[in-house]
Amino acid sequence: MDLTFSQEQDELRKVVRSFLAKYSDEQAVRRLAADPEGHDVFIWRRMSGELGLQGLAVPEEYGGSGFGYVELGIVFEEAGRALLCGPYFATVALAAEALLRCDDESARHDLLPGIASGETVATLALTEDGGRWDEPGIRLTASGDTTTGWRLTGTKTYVPDGHLADLLLVAARTPVGISLFAVDAADARGLTRIPLPTLDQTRKQARLEFTDTPARLLGTEGTAWPALERTLATASVLLAAEQVGGAAAALDAAVDYARIRVQYGRPIGSFQGIKHKCADMLTEIESARSAAYGGLWALDAGDDMEIAAAAPLAQAFCSEAFTRVAGDNIQVHGGIGFTWEHPAHLYFKRAKSSEALLGSPSYHRELLAARLGI
Amino acid sequence: MELDFGPAVRDFRDEVRDWLAAHLVGEFAEHRGVGGPTDGAAWEVRLAWDRELSAGNWLGVGWPREFGGRGLGLVEEIAFEYEYARANAPYRATVNALDLLGPMLLKMGSEEQKKRFLPPILAIEELWGQGFSEPGAGSDLASVRTRAEREGDEWVVNGQKVWTSFGIHADWLYVLTRTDPDSVRHQGLTLLLLPTDQPGVEIRPIRNLAGQDEFAEVFLSDARTGADMVVGEAGQGWRTAMATLGIERGTTLLPQQLTFEREAEALIDLARDRGALDDPMLRRRIVDAWISVRIMRTTNLRTIAELTAGRAPGAQATTAKLYASTRHQQLGHLAMELAGPAGQIVGEDYGLDMRQRSFLLALAETIYGGSSEIQRNIIGEQVLGLPKEPRP
Ligand SMILES: Cc1cc2nc3c(=O)[nH]c(=O)nc-3n(C[C@H](O)[C@H](O)[C@H](O)COP(=O)(O)OP(=O)(O)OC[C@H]3O[C@@H](n4cnc5c(N)ncnc54)[C@H](O)[C@@H]3O)c2cc1C
């Protein structure tokens, strides 16, 4: 296992960073944040067409380029740095992963190529009104069988990009347990999608109501939870990488400002109150990097025990690190940092919404404790 | 996550493992985990253990053979430290010479100095102390006042050093002196090697807060050393000293971190014993302690991987000490809380158990080798490029 980045990986980072600097600059982020849809098809197409980002870690047999999680993590880190808006996390970290983990080879062949090519926007609908990311939180029911077909009834909510996804992967309960279903949102009967106005406007959420909606069962009925659990672990690590990138951007902004803003006849960065705060931010970020990278390396090594610990660790730590650093960035900026015009709040809000996205830091600490036998 | 060193190094690692298993027995085994960068406990046993290591040719794994080393590479050095820490062998008594002075001499010493001093360091025949700090020069090391004047082919040294770790055991000191009386700050400093066995050197132990005579103050009155005992160039002592501090801030972390991991495991066991895991507040702090040591490990592995790949280490190499020292202190507080009233009782003559020693000695980790505040200045100015503080 290689615990440092290779030249090719550095190169990937550079390419993605410069792409996002162009297509996800502050102006683009603000435009998409203000737009209820929050998705720019033009950028999305370039992401797939020019860089193949949607299919980066999808195996070649399903139309992707078959890179590993370290590469994917690099992309998420850069996406976080640029506050990329749109359904990338939902499609790649959640939906593609769920398909890869579920035990249904034909579904993979049917559905993954569309995701890899950028044709399909997808998401995972797991949470319900309780906002829980665990097995007991899944209440929505599926009825039917393979001959008559399956039908979903119930509500999913806080679904990332659920308002626009073409493909919904829905976790549902049948008499024998948790199962995963695919719903083609374009022509699904009995599906209502309600966009939810979000505190963090850079990542959209939706409420999905299913009434006897036809769905395709993926894999064997009742056996989906372990695959979903692994999907969530992977998504936790990728989100952690995104959080590291966001935190790093917030620190860069703080440092740039601390260099030029003069008070008492000195740049504020020469005062220890500010300098030490920035040093603590960097220490927090480097520690968060270790947490996130540790998770990525574990994913690539495919070590189940290691993943089970590294994922909640990364999520608990990186969530808090991003929020703290994004808050400190506002503090370093003083009054200007508190304005709508300044980008500092965009990072702060993204940090707070990311904290809640896959379960709170406390929830992940509990997961970790349970898995360590503490 | 473990480091994979590849097949060639795996043989070497097995050799280390086997040797440690065969030799870490008896009294040495009883002193597993004892010691630390500032822990003077069980000095004689640990010195004997260093000699045992020397006899096995395990000291100076990366040093050239001509000076008694093994002539191996960085990867083997790291593999050795890793296995060493895994075996929980006693903390080496002579790290100051092995990890700081030795590498500094290899880098900046003259050929004669290397021939003269490196072999006895590896043979544990001469012990060393670092004489940098003074009563008026701690964080602000550039304000050292200890003077050295040239008299014929000797230097005559006058002044006072303080906080010299393991100073009472030192046969030699490497001291930072001011050789140009008109100079200020970083100019006009010279690094000298000075024998302690002479009338002009008086070393008095200072008791630390754990009750140990671990560090010392050193009084130099017309102490003498040869003109050839300058490391680097006369007047360029700042450069030499900084090179040593660079080493100091980097190397001690890897073995320490494995010690911290063991402390975290012990803490979880203790918590389980005490039924403390049912207390959600404690549970949270315990998980956080575990997270901290795991992050320290990954951070160190990142740095090692970068070094062994021939890359310049990233920012984490600079932030690691601040993180580790701060988190280790939190771990200590938590361990003491879990130990409860029993943790407050010491043995005779203020005899401390491992937990109490570690708890108290951790207080030094945010002070020595550059205090946390100084680390933050370094990170702010050298890594983040923030403007310097106005200095006189
Ligand atoms: C256990 C132990 C072992 C040691 N071993 C050795 C040894 O072997 N050889 C040796 O030479 N030295 C040794 N030292 C000395 C160590 O390097 C110094 O203690 C350290 O550099 C701090 O200096 P000081 O004690 O004079 O504190 P000071 O420099 O007086 O600092 C006091 C406080 O002020 C803060 N402070 C100082 N300057 C600034 C600044 N510019 N900005 C913000 N805050 C500041 C410090 O962070 C600290 O909190 C040892 C120290 C300890 C505790």
PDB file of C-alpha atoms in Angstrom, chain A residues 206-352:
ATOM      1  CA  ALA A 206     -35.797  16.706  -1.714  1.00  0.00           C
ATOM      2  CA  ARG A 207     -38.722  14.898  -0.242  1.00  0.00           C
ATOM      3  CA  LEU A 208     -39.998  11.895  -2.212  1.00  0.00           C
ATOM      4  CA  GLU A 209     -43.458  10.469  -1.761  1.00  0.00           C
ATOM      5  CA  PHE A 210     -44.191   7.042  -3.185  1.00  0.00           C
ATOM      6  CA  THR A 211     -47.716   5.723  -3.636  1.00  0.00           C
ATOM      7  CA  ASP A 212     -47.777   2.262  -5.064  1.00  0.00           C
ATOM      8  CA  THR A 213     -44.845   3.228  -7.247  1.00  0.00           C
ATOM      9  CA  PRO A 214     -43.443   0.471  -9.468  1.00  0.00           C
ATOM     10  CA  ALA A 215     -39.837  -0.393  -8.664  1.00  0.00           C
ATOM     11  CA  ARG A 216     -37.175  -2.892  -9.616  1.00  0.00           C
ATOM     12  CA  LEU A 217     -35.781  -5.068  -6.873  1.00  0.00           C
ATOM     13  CA  LEU A 218     -31.989  -5.158  -6.854  1.00  0.00           C
ATOM     14  CA  GLY A 219     -30.460  -8.417  -5.700  1.00  0.00           C
ATOM     15  CA  THR A 220     -32.114 -10.711  -3.241  1.00  0.00           C
ATOM     16  CA  GLU A 221     -35.046  -9.518  -1.206  1.00  0.00           C
ATOM     17  CA  GLY A 222     -34.230  -8.677   2.381  1.00  0.00           C
ATOM     18  CA  THR A 223     -30.452  -8.794   2.140  1.00  0.00           C
ATOM     19  CA  ALA A 224     -29.539  -5.231   1.241  1.00  0.00           C
ATOM     20  CA  TRP A 225     -28.473  -3.810   4.579  1.00  0.00           C
ATOM     21  CA  PRO A 226     -24.825  -4.970   4.617  1.00  0.00           C
ATOM     22  CA  ALA A 227     -24.336  -3.558   1.130  1.00  0.00           C
ATOM     23  CA  LEU A 228     -25.971  -0.307   2.182  1.00  0.00           C
ATOM     24  CA  GLU A 229     -23.818  -0.169   5.259  1.00  0.00           C
ATOM     25  CA  ARG A 230     -20.727  -0.504   3.110  1.00  0.00           C
ATOM     26  CA  THR A 231     -22.077   2.113   0.726  1.00  0.00           C
ATOM     27  CA  LEU A 232     -22.503   4.506   3.620  1.00  0.00           C
ATOM     28  CA  ALA A 233     -18.985   3.762   4.852  1.00  0.00           C
ATOM     29  CA  THR A 234     -17.567   4.555   1.431  1.00  0.00           C
ATOM     30  CA  ALA A 235     -19.670   7.683   1.116  1.00  0.00           C
ATOM     31  CA  SER A 236     -18.500   8.737   4.603  1.00  0.00           C
ATOM     32  CA  VAL A 237     -14.901   8.590   3.519  1.00  0.00           C
ATOM     33  CA  LEU A 238     -15.566  10.435   0.265  1.00  0.00           C
ATOM     34  CA  LEU A 239     -17.535  13.070   2.108  1.00  0.00           C
ATOM     35  CA  ALA A 240     -14.639  13.367   4.559  1.00  0.00           C
ATOM     36  CA  ALA A 241     -12.321  14.044   1.618  1.00  0.00           C
ATOM     37  CA  GLU A 242     -14.754  16.682   0.378  1.00  0.00           C
ATOM     38  CA  GLN A 243     -14.780  18.238   3.841  1.00  0.00           C
ATOM     39  CA  VAL A 244     -10.990  18.361   3.928  1.00  0.00           C
ATOM     40  CA  GLY A 245     -11.005  20.223   0.623  1.00  0.00           C
ATOM     41  CA  GLY A 246     -13.599  22.699   1.861  1.00  0.00           C
ATOM     42  CA  ALA A 247     -11.646  23.303   5.050  1.00  0.00           C
ATOM     43  CA  ALA A 248      -8.430  23.825   3.096  1.00  0.00           C
ATOM     44  CA  ALA A 249     -10.120  26.435   0.918  1.00  0.00           C
ATOM     45  CA  ALA A 250     -11.457  28.216   3.994  1.00  0.00           C
ATOM     46  CA  LEU A 251      -7.974  28.297   5.500  1.00  0.00           C
ATOM     47  CA  ASP A 252      -6.484  29.618   2.267  1.00  0.00           C
ATOM     48  CA  ALA A 253      -9.010  32.427   2.327  1.00  0.00           C
ATOM     49  CA  ALA A 254      -8.218  33.230   5.949  1.00  0.00           C
ATOM     50  CA  VAL A 255      -4.481  33.266   5.303  1.00  0.00           C
ATOM     51  CA  ASP A 256      -4.782  35.421   2.192  1.00  0.00           C
ATOM     52  CA  TYR A 257      -6.826  37.926   4.107  1.00  0.00           C
ATOM     53  CA  ALA A 258      -4.572  37.862   7.187  1.00  0.00           C
ATOM     54  CA  ARG A 259      -1.632  38.769   4.973  1.00  0.00           C
ATOM     55  CA  ILE A 260      -3.172  41.920   3.566  1.00  0.00           C
ATOM     56  CA  ARG A 261      -5.637  43.242   6.139  1.00  0.00           C
ATOM     57  CA  VAL A 262      -3.897  45.928   8.210  1.00  0.00           C
ATOM     58  CA  GLN A 263      -4.945  46.986  11.703  1.00  0.00           C
ATOM     59  CA  TYR A 264      -2.843  48.833  14.278  1.00  0.00           C
ATOM     60  CA  GLY A 265      -0.379  49.450  11.474  1.00  0.00           C
ATOM     61  CA  ARG A 266       0.391  45.753  10.962  1.00  0.00           C
ATOM     62  CA  PRO A 267      -1.046  42.960   8.856  1.00  0.00           C
ATOM     63  CA  ILE A 268      -3.374  41.079  11.224  1.00  0.00           C
ATOM     64  CA  GLY A 269      -1.564  37.842  10.369  1.00  0.00           C
ATOM     65  CA  SER A 270       1.447  39.124  12.273  1.00  0.00           C
ATOM     66  CA  PHE A 271      -0.597  39.088  15.501  1.00  0.00           C
ATOM     67  CA  GLN A 272      -0.390  35.804  17.306  1.00  0.00           C
ATOM     68  CA  GLY A 273      -4.090  35.809  18.035  1.00  0.00           C
ATOM     69  CA  ILE A 274      -4.658  35.410  14.311  1.00  0.00           C
ATOM     70  CA  LYS A 275      -1.471  33.573  13.377  1.00  0.00           C
ATOM     71  CA  HIS A 276      -2.028  30.920  16.015  1.00  0.00           C
ATOM     72  CA  LYS A 277      -5.625  30.509  14.988  1.00  0.00           C
ATOM     73  CA  CYS A 278      -4.476  29.871  11.417  1.00  0.00           C
ATOM     74  CA  ALA A 279      -1.825  27.423  12.646  1.00  0.00           C
ATOM     75  CA  ASP A 280      -4.491  25.559  14.603  1.00  0.00           C
ATOM     76  CA  MET A 281      -6.702  25.490  11.521  1.00  0.00           C
ATOM     77  CA  LEU A 282      -3.897  23.903   9.526  1.00  0.00           C
ATOM     78  CA  THR A 283      -3.193  21.390  12.281  1.00  0.00           C
ATOM     79  CA  GLU A 284      -6.855  20.485  12.292  1.00  0.00           C
ATOM     80  CA  ILE A 285      -6.873  20.131   8.510  1.00  0.00           C
ATOM     81  CA  GLU A 286      -3.751  17.987   8.350  1.00  0.00           C
ATOM     82  CA  SER A 287      -5.207  15.737  11.032  1.00  0.00           C
ATOM     83  CA  ALA A 288      -8.454  15.573   9.082  1.00  0.00           C
ATOM     84  CA  ARG A 289      -6.434  14.677   5.977  1.00  0.00           C
ATOM     85  CA  SER A 290      -4.929  11.769   7.843  1.00  0.00           C
ATOM     86  CA  ALA A 291      -8.410  10.674   8.871  1.00  0.00           C
ATOM     87  CA  ALA A 292      -9.780  10.913   5.330  1.00  0.00           C
ATOM     88  CA  TYR A 293      -6.756   9.477   3.552  1.00  0.00           C
ATOM     89  CA  GLY A 294      -6.614   6.637   6.054  1.00  0.00           C
ATOM     90  CA  GLY A 295     -10.166   5.822   4.972  1.00  0.00           C
ATOM     91  CA  LEU A 296      -9.338   6.002   1.266  1.00  0.00           C
ATOM     92  CA  TRP A 297      -6.348   3.702   1.651  1.00  0.00           C
ATOM     93  CA  ALA A 298      -8.453   1.264   3.626  1.00  0.00           C
ATOM     94  CA  LEU A 299     -11.103   1.280   0.878  1.00  0.00           C
ATOM     95  CA  ASP A 300      -8.529   0.570  -1.801  1.00  0.00           C
ATOM     96  CA  ALA A 301      -7.021  -2.192   0.298  1.00  0.00           C
ATOM     97  CA  GLY A 302     -10.517  -3.615   0.677  1.00  0.00           C
ATOM     98  CA  ASP A 303      -9.847  -4.398   4.316  1.00  0.00           C
ATOM     99  CA  ASP A 304     -13.311  -4.752   5.882  1.00  0.00           C
ATOM    100  CA  MET A 305     -12.227  -4.433   9.501  1.00  0.00           C
ATOM    101  CA  GLU A 306     -10.164  -1.388   8.726  1.00  0.00           C
ATOM    102  CA  ILE A 307     -12.954   0.224   6.708  1.00  0.00           C
ATOM    103  CA  ALA A 308     -15.453  -0.362   9.481  1.00  0.00           C
ATOM    104  CA  ALA A 309     -13.317   1.757  11.817  1.00  0.00           C
ATOM    105  CA  ALA A 310     -11.745   4.211   9.400  1.00  0.00           C
ATOM    106  CA  ALA A 311     -15.027   5.389   7.863  1.00  0.00           C
ATOM    107  CA  PRO A 312     -16.861   6.576  10.981  1.00  0.00           C
ATOM    108  CA  LEU A 313     -13.585   7.944  12.321  1.00  0.00           C
ATOM    109  CA  ALA A 314     -13.118  10.013   9.180  1.00  0.00           C
ATOM    110  CA  GLN A 315     -16.704  11.225   9.240  1.00  0.00           C
ATOM    111  CA  ALA A 316     -16.713  12.166  12.921  1.00  0.00           C
ATOM    112  CA  PHE A 317     -13.408  13.986  12.732  1.00  0.00           C
ATOM    113  CA  CYS A 318     -13.615  15.677   9.347  1.00  0.00           C
ATOM    114  CA  SER A 319     -17.155  16.920   9.927  1.00  0.00           C
ATOM    115  CA  GLU A 320     -16.117  18.817  13.008  1.00  0.00           C
ATOM    116  CA  ALA A 321     -12.830  19.963  11.517  1.00  0.00           C
ATOM    117  CA  PHE A 322     -14.542  21.533   8.502  1.00  0.00           C
ATOM    118  CA  THR A 323     -17.138  23.284  10.627  1.00  0.00           C
ATOM    119  CA  ARG A 324     -14.528  24.636  13.023  1.00  0.00           C
ATOM    120  CA  VAL A 325     -12.189  25.832  10.301  1.00  0.00           C
ATOM    121  CA  ALA A 326     -15.018  27.395   8.275  1.00  0.00           C
ATOM    122  CA  GLY A 327     -16.182  29.227  11.401  1.00  0.00           C
ATOM    123  CA  ASP A 328     -12.667  30.411  12.186  1.00  0.00           C
ATOM    124  CA  ASN A 329     -12.385  31.730   8.653  1.00  0.00           C
ATOM    125  CA  ILE A 330     -15.357  33.996   9.310  1.00  0.00           C
ATOM    126  CA  GLN A 331     -13.761  35.151  12.557  1.00  0.00           C
ATOM    127  CA  VAL A 332     -10.459  35.982  10.858  1.00  0.00           C
ATOM    128  CA  HIS A 333     -12.359  38.072   8.323  1.00  0.00           C
ATOM    129  CA  GLY A 334     -14.200  40.124  10.930  1.00  0.00           C
ATOM    130  CA  GLY A 335     -17.282  42.038   9.763  1.00  0.00           C
ATOM    131  CA  ILE A 336     -16.753  41.375   6.094  1.00  0.00           C
ATOM    132  CA  GLY A 337     -16.849  37.646   6.809  1.00  0.00           C
ATOM    133  CA  PHE A 338     -20.376  38.009   8.143  1.00  0.00           C
ATOM    134  CA  THR A 339     -21.812  39.351   4.908  1.00  0.00           C
ATOM    135  CA  TRP A 340     -23.857  37.583   2.249  1.00  0.00           C
ATOM    136  CA  GLU A 341     -21.481  38.919  -0.403  1.00  0.00           C
ATOM    137  CA  HIS A 342     -18.444  37.240   1.074  1.00  0.00           C
ATOM    138  CA  PRO A 343     -17.955  33.524   0.245  1.00  0.00           C
ATOM    139  CA  ALA A 344     -17.022  32.584   3.825  1.00  0.00           C
ATOM    140  CA  HIS A 345     -20.616  31.701   4.762  1.00  0.00           C
ATOM    141  CA  LEU A 346     -20.958  29.413   1.757  1.00  0.00           C
ATOM    142  CA  TYR A 347     -18.233  27.210   3.220  1.00  0.00           C
ATOM    143  CA  PHE A 348     -19.596  27.476   6.729  1.00  0.00           C
ATOM    144  CA  LYS A 349     -23.059  26.377   5.634  1.00  0.00           C
ATOM    145  CA  ARG A 350     -21.689  23.591   3.458  1.00  0.00           C
ATOM    146  CA  ALA A 351     -19.728  22.417   6.483  1.00  0.00           C
ATOM    147  CA  LYS A 352     -22.777  22.350   8.694  1.00  0.00           C
TER     148      LYS A 352
END
